[in-house]
Amino acid sequence: MRLLRALLRSASPGSIPQQVDFYSRFSPSPLSMKQFLDFGSENACEKTSFMFLRQELPVRLANIMKEISLLPDNLLKTPSVQLVQSWYVQSLQEILDFKDKSSEDSGAIHSFTDTVIKIRNRHNDVIPTMAQGVTEYKESFGIDPVTSQNVQYFLDRFYMSRISIRMLLNQHSLLFGGKINPAHPKHIGSIDPSCNVVEVIRDGYESAKRLCDLYYMSSPELILEELNAKSPGQPMQVVYVPSHLYHMVFELFKNAMRATMEHNADRCIYPPIHVHVTLGNEDLTVKMSDHGGGVPMRKIDRLFNYMYSTAPRPRVETSRATPLAGFGYGLPISRLYAQYFQGDLKLYSLEGYGTDAVIYIKALSTESIERLPVYNKAAWKHYKANHEADDWCVPSSEPKDMTTFRSI
C-alpha cells in the first residue's frame, strides 16, 4: 500500500490518475498475426515500433487499470493486488516518460528498448501474484455469487490484457533487443511463420510425460493422427506463437495424464491419449481424448472458474517456479491463449469414460486478430449492476407432492 501511494505521489506532471483517465478514453488497436509478421519480416523499424508502442501501451495499460479500480475494496487492499497495481503504475509512468521524446533521437529509442525489456521482466509474475491476491481475499472474506461473477469477468479480461501487452513487449524486445535466439533463427520475434504444430504437441507431451513419470512412475502413451485437408501430404504448419500453443497442450496433457493414471490405478493398465490434428481452410483443430473417467456436466464450467480451485494454497516465489501450481488457473489461462487470436478451447466430457479437449486456431494469419478488452460504459455497468434473480425456475431438491396440490 505504501509503495503504491509513493508511486502515485511521485508521478508528477499530469499525475498517473489523470493519465489513466485520459488514455482509457481510447480503445486499444488490435493487430492481426499478419500485421505482426509483415512488420517484423519486411520493414522492421525500431523507430516505427517506438512511435506505435509509446501510444498503444499506455492505452492498453490504462484500460485495464480502470477495471482494476472497480474491484471490491477488500480485494484491492490485499498486499498482492497492491503489488500488481504498483507494477502497472510504474510501467505506465516509465512509458509516458518517452511521450515527448523525438523519434529522431537514437539515444531515446535505445533507452526505450531497455525500458520495454525492464517492464516485461517486471511483469513476469503478474499472473500468480494476482492469483495470490484472489486467494487472500477468498480466505479472509469468502465469496458470494455476485462477487464471484465479477471477479471471473475481471480476471478473464485482466489476463487477456496481460497476454496482449506481453505480446507487444516481446515483439519489440526480441526484434530490437540485440539478441537472436540461435535455436529459432527464423522466428519473427515470438512468432513462427511456419509453426510445426505436431512438433509442438510432441514437445508438450514429452514435458508432461516427464512430470507424470516422476509422480506416478508411469505414464500413458501418445497416439497422434494428423490430417492436412487443406494441402494433403504437406506438413501441418500455421503462422502462430509456439509458446502459446505449447502452454495449451502442456496443460491439457497434464490434466489428461493425471485423470488417466488415477482413474485406471486399480487395473494398472493406462489407456493411451489420442490426439487428432486437422488443418482445414479456416481452422486448425487439435482434439485430445483421454480415458480418465470424465467429469459430470455440472462441473465443466467450474474447471474454467478462477474462484473454484480446491487446491492447497501454493507459495509464490519466482517465475522460475512451476507456473500456477496449486492455483487451478491452467485451464482458464489456456483458454485465453486460444481466444487471444480468435480461436477457442472447449471441453466435452463423458462421465465415467473420458474427456475430449478441443483447441481451435485460425488457419489464416489475416483472421488471427487480437481479442482485446476495452474499458467502456458496458464494462463499467458489469461491475456496478445489481445481478437480478434468474429468469428460469430453479429445480427443487424435493419436488412438490402433487397429491396435496390445490387449484386456486
CSV table of C-alpha atoms in Angstrom, one decimal:
chain,number,residue,atom,x,y,z
A,1,MET,CA,0.0,0.0,0.0
A,2,ARG,CA,2.8,2.5,1.0
A,3,LEU,CA,4.7,1.6,-2.3
A,4,LEU,CA,1.6,2.3,-4.4
A,5,ARG,CA,1.0,5.7,-2.7
A,6,ALA,CA,4.6,6.7,-3.1
A,7,LEU,CA,4.5,5.9,-6.8
A,8,LEU,CA,1.3,7.8,-7.2
A,9,ARG,CA,2.8,10.8,-5.4
A,10,SER,CA,6.0,10.8,-7.4
A,11,ALA,CA,4.2,10.6,-10.7
A,12,SER,CA,4.1,14.4,-11.2
A,13,PRO,CA,3.3,16.3,-14.3
A,14,GLY,CA,-0.1,15.2,-15.4
A,15,SER,CA,-0.3,12.7,-12.5
A,16,ILE,CA,-1.0,9.0,-13.1
A,17,PRO,CA,-4.7,9.0,-12.2
A,18,GLN,CA,-5.3,11.8,-14.7
A,19,GLN,CA,-3.2,10.0,-17.3
A,20,VAL,CA,-5.1,6.8,-16.7
A,21,ASP,CA,-8.4,8.7,-17.2
A,22,PHE,CA,-7.1,10.2,-20.4
A,23,TYR,CA,-5.7,7.1,-22.1
A,24,SER,CA,-8.6,4.9,-21.0
A,25,ARG,CA,-10.8,7.0,-23.3
A,26,PHE,CA,-9.1,5.4,-26.3
A,27,SER,CA,-9.8,1.9,-27.4
A,28,PRO,CA,-6.8,-0.4,-27.9
A,29,SER,CA,-5.8,-1.1,-31.5
A,30,PRO,CA,-5.9,-4.9,-32.2
A,31,LEU,CA,-3.3,-6.3,-34.6
A,32,SER,CA,-3.5,-9.3,-36.8
A,33,MET,CA,-0.9,-12.0,-36.9
A,34,LYS,CA,-0.2,-10.9,-40.5
A,35,GLN,CA,0.5,-7.4,-39.3
A,36,PHE,CA,2.9,-8.6,-36.6
A,37,LEU,CA,4.6,-10.8,-39.3
A,38,ASP,CA,4.8,-8.2,-42.0
A,39,PHE,CA,6.2,-5.6,-39.7
A,40,GLY,CA,8.8,-7.9,-38.3
A,41,SER,CA,9.9,-9.6,-41.5
A,42,GLU,CA,9.8,-6.9,-44.2
A,43,ASN,CA,10.2,-3.5,-42.7
A,44,ALA,CA,11.2,-3.9,-39.1
A,45,CYS,CA,12.0,-0.4,-37.9
A,46,GLU,CA,12.8,0.3,-34.3
A,47,LYS,CA,11.7,4.0,-34.7
A,48,THR,CA,8.3,2.9,-36.0
A,49,SER,CA,7.8,0.4,-33.2
A,50,PHE,CA,8.9,3.1,-30.7
A,51,MET,CA,6.3,5.5,-32.0
A,52,PHE,CA,3.5,2.9,-32.0
A,53,LEU,CA,4.2,1.4,-28.6
A,54,ARG,CA,4.6,4.7,-26.8
A,55,GLN,CA,1.0,5.4,-27.8
A,56,GLU,CA,-0.5,1.9,-27.7
A,57,LEU,CA,1.0,0.6,-24.4
A,58,PRO,CA,-0.5,3.5,-22.3
A,59,VAL,CA,-3.9,2.8,-23.9
A,60,ARG,CA,-3.8,-0.9,-23.1
A,61,LEU,CA,-2.4,-0.3,-19.6
A,62,ALA,CA,-4.9,2.4,-18.7
A,63,ASN,CA,-7.9,0.5,-20.0
A,64,ILE,CA,-7.2,-2.4,-17.6
A,65,MET,CA,-6.1,-0.2,-14.8
A,66,LYS,CA,-9.6,1.4,-14.8
A,67,GLU,CA,-11.1,-2.0,-14.4
A,68,ILE,CA,-8.7,-2.9,-11.5
A,69,SER,CA,-10.1,0.1,-9.6
A,70,LEU,CA,-13.6,-1.3,-9.9
A,71,LEU,CA,-12.8,-4.5,-7.9
A,72,PRO,CA,-14.2,-4.9,-4.4
A,73,ASP,CA,-12.3,-2.7,-1.9
A,74,ASN,CA,-11.2,-5.6,0.3
A,75,LEU,CA,-9.7,-7.3,-2.8
A,76,LEU,CA,-7.9,-4.1,-3.7
A,77,LYS,CA,-6.4,-3.9,-0.2
A,78,THR,CA,-4.7,-7.3,-0.3
A,79,PRO,CA,-0.9,-7.0,-0.5
A,80,SER,CA,-0.7,-9.0,-3.7
A,81,VAL,CA,-3.2,-6.8,-5.6
A,82,GLN,CA,-1.5,-3.7,-4.3
A,83,LEU,CA,1.8,-5.0,-5.6
A,84,VAL,CA,0.3,-5.7,-9.1
A,85,GLN,CA,-1.2,-2.2,-9.1
A,86,SER,CA,2.2,-0.7,-8.2
A,87,TRP,CA,3.8,-2.6,-11.2
A,88,TYR,CA,1.2,-1.2,-13.6
A,89,VAL,CA,1.6,2.4,-12.2
A,90,GLN,CA,5.4,2.2,-12.5
A,91,SER,CA,5.3,0.8,-16.0
A,92,LEU,CA,2.8,3.3,-17.2
A,93,GLN,CA,4.9,6.2,-15.9
A,94,GLU,CA,8.1,4.8,-17.5
A,95,ILE,CA,6.3,4.6,-20.9
A,96,LEU,CA,4.9,8.1,-20.5
A,97,ASP,CA,8.4,9.4,-19.9
A,98,PHE,CA,9.0,8.9,-23.6
A,99,LYS,CA,5.8,10.7,-24.8
A,100,ASP,CA,7.6,13.9,-25.8
A,101,LYS,CA,10.9,12.3,-26.9
A,102,SER,CA,11.9,12.8,-30.6
A,103,SER,CA,11.6,9.8,-32.8
A,104,GLU,CA,14.9,11.0,-34.4
A,105,ASP,CA,16.7,10.7,-31.1
A,106,SER,CA,18.6,7.3,-31.4
A,107,GLY,CA,19.5,7.5,-27.7
A,108,ALA,CA,15.9,7.8,-26.7
A,109,ILE,CA,14.9,4.9,-28.9
A,110,HIS,CA,17.7,2.7,-27.5
A,111,SER,CA,16.7,3.7,-24.0
A,112,PHE,CA,13.0,2.9,-24.8
A,113,THR,CA,14.0,-0.7,-25.8
A,114,ASP,CA,15.8,-1.1,-22.5
A,115,THR,CA,12.7,0.1,-20.7
A,116,VAL,CA,10.5,-2.3,-22.6
A,117,ILE,CA,12.7,-5.2,-21.5
A,118,LYS,CA,12.6,-3.9,-17.9
A,119,ILE,CA,8.8,-3.7,-17.9
A,120,ARG,CA,8.5,-7.2,-19.5
A,121,ASN,CA,10.7,-8.6,-16.7
A,122,ARG,CA,8.8,-6.7,-14.0
A,123,HIS,CA,5.5,-8.2,-15.1
A,124,ASN,CA,6.8,-11.8,-15.2
A,125,ASP,CA,4.9,-12.8,-12.1
A,126,VAL,CA,1.6,-10.8,-12.7
A,127,ILE,CA,-0.5,-14.0,-13.1
A,128,PRO,CA,0.5,-15.8,-9.9
A,129,THR,CA,0.6,-12.6,-7.9
A,130,MET,CA,-2.9,-11.6,-8.8
A,131,ALA,CA,-4.0,-15.2,-8.2
A,132,GLN,CA,-2.4,-14.9,-4.7
A,133,GLY,CA,-4.5,-11.7,-4.1
A,134,VAL,CA,-7.7,-13.5,-5.0
A,135,THR,CA,-6.8,-16.4,-2.7
A,136,GLU,CA,-6.0,-14.0,0.2
A,137,TYR,CA,-9.4,-12.3,-0.4
A,138,LYS,CA,-11.3,-15.6,-0.6
A,139,GLU,CA,-9.7,-16.9,2.6
A,140,SER,CA,-10.4,-13.6,4.6
A,141,PHE,CA,-13.9,-12.7,3.3
A,142,GLY,CA,-15.4,-15.7,1.5
A,143,ILE,CA,-17.1,-15.5,-1.9
A,144,ASP,CA,-20.7,-14.6,-2.8
A,145,PRO,CA,-22.2,-15.4,-6.2
A,146,VAL,CA,-22.1,-11.7,-7.4
A,147,THR,CA,-18.5,-11.2,-6.4
A,148,SER,CA,-17.5,-14.5,-7.9
A,149,GLN,CA,-19.1,-13.5,-11.2
A,150,ASN,CA,-17.5,-10.0,-11.2
A,151,VAL,CA,-14.1,-11.4,-10.4
A,152,GLN,CA,-14.4,-14.1,-13.1
A,153,TYR,CA,-15.3,-11.4,-15.6
A,154,PHE,CA,-12.4,-9.2,-14.5
A,155,LEU,CA,-9.7,-11.9,-14.4
A,156,ASP,CA,-10.6,-13.1,-17.9
A,157,ARG,CA,-10.2,-9.5,-19.2
A,158,PHE,CA,-7.1,-8.8,-17.0
A,159,TYR,CA,-5.2,-11.8,-18.0
A,160,MET,CA,-6.2,-11.3,-21.7
A,161,SER,CA,-4.9,-7.8,-21.5
A,162,ARG,CA,-1.7,-9.1,-19.9
A,163,ILE,CA,-1.2,-11.6,-22.7
A,164,SER,CA,-1.6,-8.8,-25.3
A,165,ILE,CA,0.7,-6.4,-23.5
A,166,ARG,CA,3.3,-9.1,-23.2
A,167,MET,CA,3.0,-9.9,-26.9
A,168,LEU,CA,3.9,-6.3,-27.8
A,169,LEU,CA,6.7,-6.1,-25.3
A,170,ASN,CA,8.1,-9.5,-26.5
A,171,GLN,CA,7.9,-8.5,-30.2
A,172,HIS,CA,9.8,-5.2,-29.6
A,173,SER,CA,12.4,-6.7,-27.3
A,174,LEU,CA,13.1,-9.8,-29.5
A,175,LEU,CA,13.3,-7.8,-32.7
A,176,PHE,CA,15.4,-4.9,-31.4
A,177,GLY,CA,16.9,-6.1,-28.1
A,178,GLY,CA,20.1,-7.2,-29.9
A,179,LYS,CA,19.7,-10.9,-29.2
A,180,ILE,CA,18.7,-13.6,-31.7
A,181,ASN,CA,17.7,-17.0,-30.4
A,182,PRO,CA,20.0,-19.4,-32.2
A,183,ALA,CA,17.6,-22.2,-31.7
A,184,HIS,CA,14.9,-20.4,-33.7
A,185,PRO,CA,16.6,-18.1,-36.2
A,186,LYS,CA,13.5,-18.0,-38.5
A,187,HIS,CA,11.1,-16.7,-35.8
A,188,ILE,CA,9.8,-13.2,-36.2
A,189,GLY,CA,10.0,-12.1,-32.6
A,190,SER,CA,7.9,-14.8,-30.8
A,191,ILE,CA,6.0,-15.8,-33.9
A,192,ASP,CA,6.9,-18.8,-36.1
A,193,PRO,CA,5.8,-18.2,-39.7
A,194,SER,CA,5.9,-21.9,-40.2
A,195,CYS,CA,4.9,-23.3,-36.8
A,196,ASN,CA,5.1,-27.1,-36.9
A,197,VAL,CA,2.0,-27.9,-34.9
A,198,VAL,CA,2.7,-31.6,-34.5
A,199,GLU,CA,6.2,-30.9,-33.2
A,200,VAL,CA,4.9,-28.5,-30.6
A,201,ILE,CA,2.3,-31.1,-29.5
A,202,ARG,CA,5.0,-33.7,-29.1
A,203,ASP,CA,7.2,-31.3,-27.1
A,204,GLY,CA,4.2,-30.7,-24.8
A,205,TYR,CA,3.6,-34.4,-24.4
A,206,GLU,CA,7.2,-35.2,-23.5
A,207,SER,CA,7.3,-32.4,-20.9
A,208,ALA,CA,4.0,-33.6,-19.3
A,209,LYS,CA,5.2,-37.2,-19.5
A,210,ARG,CA,8.4,-36.4,-17.5
A,211,LEU,CA,6.2,-35.0,-14.7
A,212,CYS,CA,3.8,-37.9,-14.8
A,213,ASP,CA,6.7,-40.4,-14.7
A,214,LEU,CA,8.1,-38.6,-11.7
A,215,TYR,CA,4.9,-38.6,-9.8
A,216,TYR,CA,3.2,-41.9,-10.9
A,217,MET,CA,6.2,-43.9,-12.0
A,218,SER,CA,4.4,-44.5,-15.3
A,219,SER,CA,2.5,-42.5,-18.0
A,220,PRO,CA,0.0,-43.0,-20.8
A,221,GLU,CA,1.4,-43.3,-24.4
A,222,LEU,CA,0.5,-40.8,-27.1
A,223,ILE,CA,-1.2,-41.8,-30.3
A,224,LEU,CA,-1.2,-38.9,-32.7
A,225,GLU,CA,-3.0,-38.7,-36.0
A,226,GLU,CA,-2.9,-35.8,-38.5
A,227,LEU,CA,-4.9,-34.8,-41.5
A,228,ASN,CA,-4.0,-31.9,-43.7
A,229,ALA,CA,-7.2,-31.4,-45.6
A,230,LYS,CA,-6.0,-28.0,-46.9
A,231,SER,CA,-2.8,-29.3,-48.5
A,232,PRO,CA,-2.8,-33.1,-48.4
A,233,GLY,CA,0.6,-34.6,-47.9
A,234,GLN,CA,2.2,-31.3,-46.7
A,235,PRO,CA,3.4,-30.7,-43.1
A,236,MET,CA,0.9,-29.2,-40.7
A,237,GLN,CA,2.1,-25.6,-40.4
A,238,VAL,CA,0.4,-22.3,-39.5
A,239,VAL,CA,1.6,-18.8,-38.5
A,240,TYR,CA,1.4,-18.9,-34.7
A,241,VAL,CA,3.2,-18.3,-31.4
A,242,PRO,CA,4.7,-21.7,-30.5
A,243,SER,CA,4.9,-20.8,-26.8
A,244,HIS,CA,1.1,-20.1,-26.7
A,245,LEU,CA,0.3,-23.5,-28.3
A,246,TYR,CA,2.8,-25.3,-26.1
A,247,HIS,CA,1.2,-23.7,-23.0
A,248,MET,CA,-2.2,-25.0,-24.0
A,249,VAL,CA,-1.2,-28.6,-25.0
A,250,PHE,CA,1.1,-29.0,-22.0
A,251,GLU,CA,-1.7,-28.1,-19.6
A,252,LEU,CA,-4.2,-30.4,-21.4
A,253,PHE,CA,-1.7,-33.3,-21.4
A,254,LYS,CA,-1.1,-32.8,-17.6
A,255,ASN,CA,-4.8,-32.9,-16.9
A,256,ALA,CA,-5.3,-35.9,-19.2
A,257,MET,CA,-2.4,-37.9,-17.7
A,258,ARG,CA,-3.5,-37.2,-14.2
A,259,ALA,CA,-7.1,-38.3,-14.9
A,260,THR,CA,-5.9,-41.4,-16.8
A,261,MET,CA,-3.5,-42.5,-14.1
A,262,GLU,CA,-5.9,-42.1,-11.2
A,263,HIS,CA,-9.0,-43.5,-13.0
A,264,ASN,CA,-7.2,-46.6,-14.0
A,265,ALA,CA,-5.0,-47.1,-11.0
A,266,ASP,CA,-6.7,-50.3,-9.8
A,267,ARG,CA,-6.1,-52.0,-13.2
A,268,CYS,CA,-2.6,-50.7,-13.6
A,269,ILE,CA,-3.3,-50.5,-17.4
A,270,TYR,CA,-3.2,-47.0,-18.7
A,271,PRO,CA,-5.0,-46.3,-22.0
A,272,PRO,CA,-3.2,-44.0,-24.4
A,273,ILE,CA,-4.1,-40.4,-25.0
A,274,HIS,CA,-5.3,-39.9,-28.6
A,275,VAL,CA,-4.6,-36.6,-30.4
A,276,HIS,CA,-6.1,-35.7,-33.7
A,277,VAL,CA,-4.8,-32.7,-35.6
A,278,THR,CA,-6.6,-31.4,-38.7
A,279,LEU,CA,-5.9,-28.4,-40.9
A,280,GLY,CA,-8.8,-27.0,-43.0
A,281,ASN,CA,-9.3,-23.9,-45.0
A,282,GLU,CA,-10.3,-21.8,-42.0
A,283,ASP,CA,-9.4,-23.7,-38.8
A,284,LEU,CA,-6.6,-25.7,-37.4
A,285,THR,CA,-8.1,-28.1,-34.8
A,286,VAL,CA,-6.4,-30.2,-32.1
A,287,LYS,CA,-8.6,-32.7,-30.3
A,288,MET,CA,-7.1,-34.5,-27.3
A,289,SER,CA,-9.1,-37.5,-26.0
A,290,ASP,CA,-8.4,-39.4,-22.7
A,291,HIS,CA,-9.9,-42.4,-20.9
A,292,GLY,CA,-9.7,-40.7,-17.5
A,293,GLY,CA,-13.2,-41.1,-16.3
A,294,GLY,CA,-14.5,-37.7,-17.3
A,295,VAL,CA,-16.4,-35.2,-15.1
A,296,PRO,CA,-20.1,-34.6,-14.6
A,297,MET,CA,-21.7,-31.9,-16.9
A,298,ARG,CA,-22.4,-29.6,-13.9
A,299,LYS,CA,-18.6,-29.4,-13.2
A,300,ILE,CA,-17.4,-28.5,-16.7
A,301,ASP,CA,-17.9,-24.7,-16.2
A,302,ARG,CA,-16.2,-24.8,-12.8
A,303,LEU,CA,-13.0,-26.1,-14.5
A,304,PHE,CA,-12.7,-22.6,-16.0
A,305,ASN,CA,-13.6,-20.7,-12.9
A,306,TYR,CA,-10.7,-18.9,-11.1
A,307,MET,CA,-12.6,-18.9,-7.8
A,308,TYR,CA,-13.4,-22.6,-7.7
A,309,SER,CA,-9.9,-24.2,-7.3
A,310,THR,CA,-9.8,-26.5,-4.3
A,311,ALA,CA,-6.0,-27.0,-4.5
A,312,PRO,CA,-4.0,-26.1,-1.4
A,313,ARG,CA,-2.6,-22.5,-1.3
A,314,PRO,CA,0.8,-22.5,-3.0
A,315,ARG,CA,3.8,-20.3,-2.2
A,316,VAL,CA,4.5,-17.6,-4.7
A,317,GLU,CA,8.3,-17.4,-5.2
A,318,THR,CA,9.5,-16.5,-8.7
A,319,SER,CA,8.6,-17.0,-12.3
A,320,ARG,CA,11.1,-19.9,-12.3
A,321,ALA,CA,8.8,-21.9,-10.0
A,322,THR,CA,6.2,-24.3,-11.6
A,323,PRO,CA,3.8,-21.9,-13.2
A,324,LEU,CA,0.4,-21.6,-11.5
A,325,ALA,CA,1.0,-24.7,-9.4
A,326,GLY,CA,-1.9,-25.0,-7.0
A,327,PHE,CA,-4.0,-22.1,-8.2
A,328,GLY,CA,-6.0,-24.1,-10.7
A,329,TYR,CA,-5.5,-21.4,-13.3
A,330,GLY,CA,-4.1,-23.7,-16.0
A,331,LEU,CA,-7.3,-24.3,-18.0
A,332,PRO,CA,-8.8,-20.7,-17.9
A,333,ILE,CA,-5.4,-19.2,-18.9
A,334,SER,CA,-5.0,-21.8,-21.7
A,335,ARG,CA,-8.5,-20.9,-23.0
A,336,LEU,CA,-7.4,-17.2,-23.1
A,337,TYR,CA,-4.3,-18.1,-25.1
A,338,ALA,CA,-6.6,-19.8,-27.6
A,339,GLN,CA,-9.1,-16.9,-27.7
A,340,TYR,CA,-6.4,-14.3,-28.0
A,341,PHE,CA,-6.1,-14.7,-31.7
A,342,GLN,CA,-9.8,-15.5,-32.2
A,343,GLY,CA,-9.6,-19.3,-31.5
A,344,ASP,CA,-11.1,-21.2,-28.6
A,345,LEU,CA,-10.6,-24.1,-26.2
A,346,LYS,CA,-13.6,-26.3,-25.3
A,347,LEU,CA,-14.1,-29.4,-23.1
A,348,TYR,CA,-16.5,-32.2,-23.8
A,349,SER,CA,-16.8,-34.9,-21.2
A,350,LEU,CA,-18.4,-38.3,-21.0
A,351,GLU,CA,-18.7,-39.0,-17.2
A,352,GLY,CA,-17.4,-42.5,-16.5
A,353,TYR,CA,-15.4,-42.7,-19.7
A,354,GLY,CA,-13.2,-39.7,-20.5
A,355,THR,CA,-12.8,-36.2,-21.8
A,356,ASP,CA,-12.2,-34.6,-25.2
A,357,ALA,CA,-10.4,-31.2,-25.2
A,358,VAL,CA,-10.5,-29.3,-28.4
A,359,ILE,CA,-8.3,-26.3,-29.4
A,360,TYR,CA,-9.4,-24.2,-32.3
A,361,ILE,CA,-6.8,-21.9,-34.0
A,362,LYS,CA,-7.4,-19.7,-37.1
A,363,ALA,CA,-5.6,-21.1,-40.1
A,364,LEU,CA,-5.3,-17.8,-41.8
A,365,SER,CA,-3.0,-15.1,-40.4
A,366,THR,CA,-5.3,-12.4,-41.7
A,367,GLU,CA,-8.1,-13.7,-39.5
A,368,SER,CA,-5.9,-14.2,-36.4
A,369,ILE,CA,-6.6,-10.8,-34.8
A,370,GLU,CA,-6.0,-9.9,-31.2
A,371,ARG,CA,-9.1,-10.1,-28.9
A,372,LEU,CA,-8.7,-7.2,-26.5
A,373,PRO,CA,-10.8,-5.9,-23.6
A,374,VAL,CA,-11.8,-2.3,-23.7
A,375,TYR,CA,-13.0,-0.2,-20.8
A,376,ASN,CA,-16.3,1.5,-21.6
A,377,LYS,CA,-19.8,2.0,-20.2
A,378,ALA,CA,-20.7,-1.6,-20.9
A,379,ALA,CA,-17.7,-2.9,-18.9
A,380,TRP,CA,-18.4,-0.4,-16.1
A,381,LYS,CA,-22.0,-1.5,-15.9
A,382,HIS,CA,-21.0,-5.1,-15.5
A,383,TYR,CA,-19.2,-4.3,-12.2
A,384,LYS,CA,-21.9,-1.9,-10.9
A,385,ALA,CA,-25.1,-3.5,-11.9
A,386,ASN,CA,-27.1,-5.5,-9.4
A,387,HIS,CA,-27.4,-9.1,-10.6
A,388,GLU,CA,-31.1,-9.9,-10.6
A,389,ALA,CA,-32.7,-13.2,-9.9
A,390,ASP,CA,-32.6,-15.8,-12.7
A,391,ASP,CA,-35.5,-15.7,-15.1
A,392,TRP,CA,-35.7,-19.5,-15.2
A,393,CYS,CA,-37.1,-21.5,-12.3
A,394,VAL,CA,-34.6,-23.4,-10.1
A,395,PRO,CA,-35.4,-27.1,-9.7
A,396,SER,CA,-36.2,-28.0,-6.1
A,397,SER,CA,-34.2,-30.9,-4.5
A,398,GLU,CA,-37.6,-32.1,-3.2
A,399,PRO,CA,-40.3,-31.9,-6.0
A,400,LYS,CA,-43.7,-30.8,-5.0
A,401,ASP,CA,-46.1,-33.5,-3.8
A,402,MET,CA,-48.8,-33.2,-6.4
A,403,THR,CA,-51.3,-35.2,-4.2
A,404,THR,CA,-51.6,-32.2,-2.0
A,405,PHE,CA,-51.9,-29.6,-4.8
A,406,ARG,CA,-55.0,-27.4,-4.8
A,407,SER,CA,-56.1,-25.3,-7.7
A,408,ILE,CA,-56.8,-21.6,-7.0
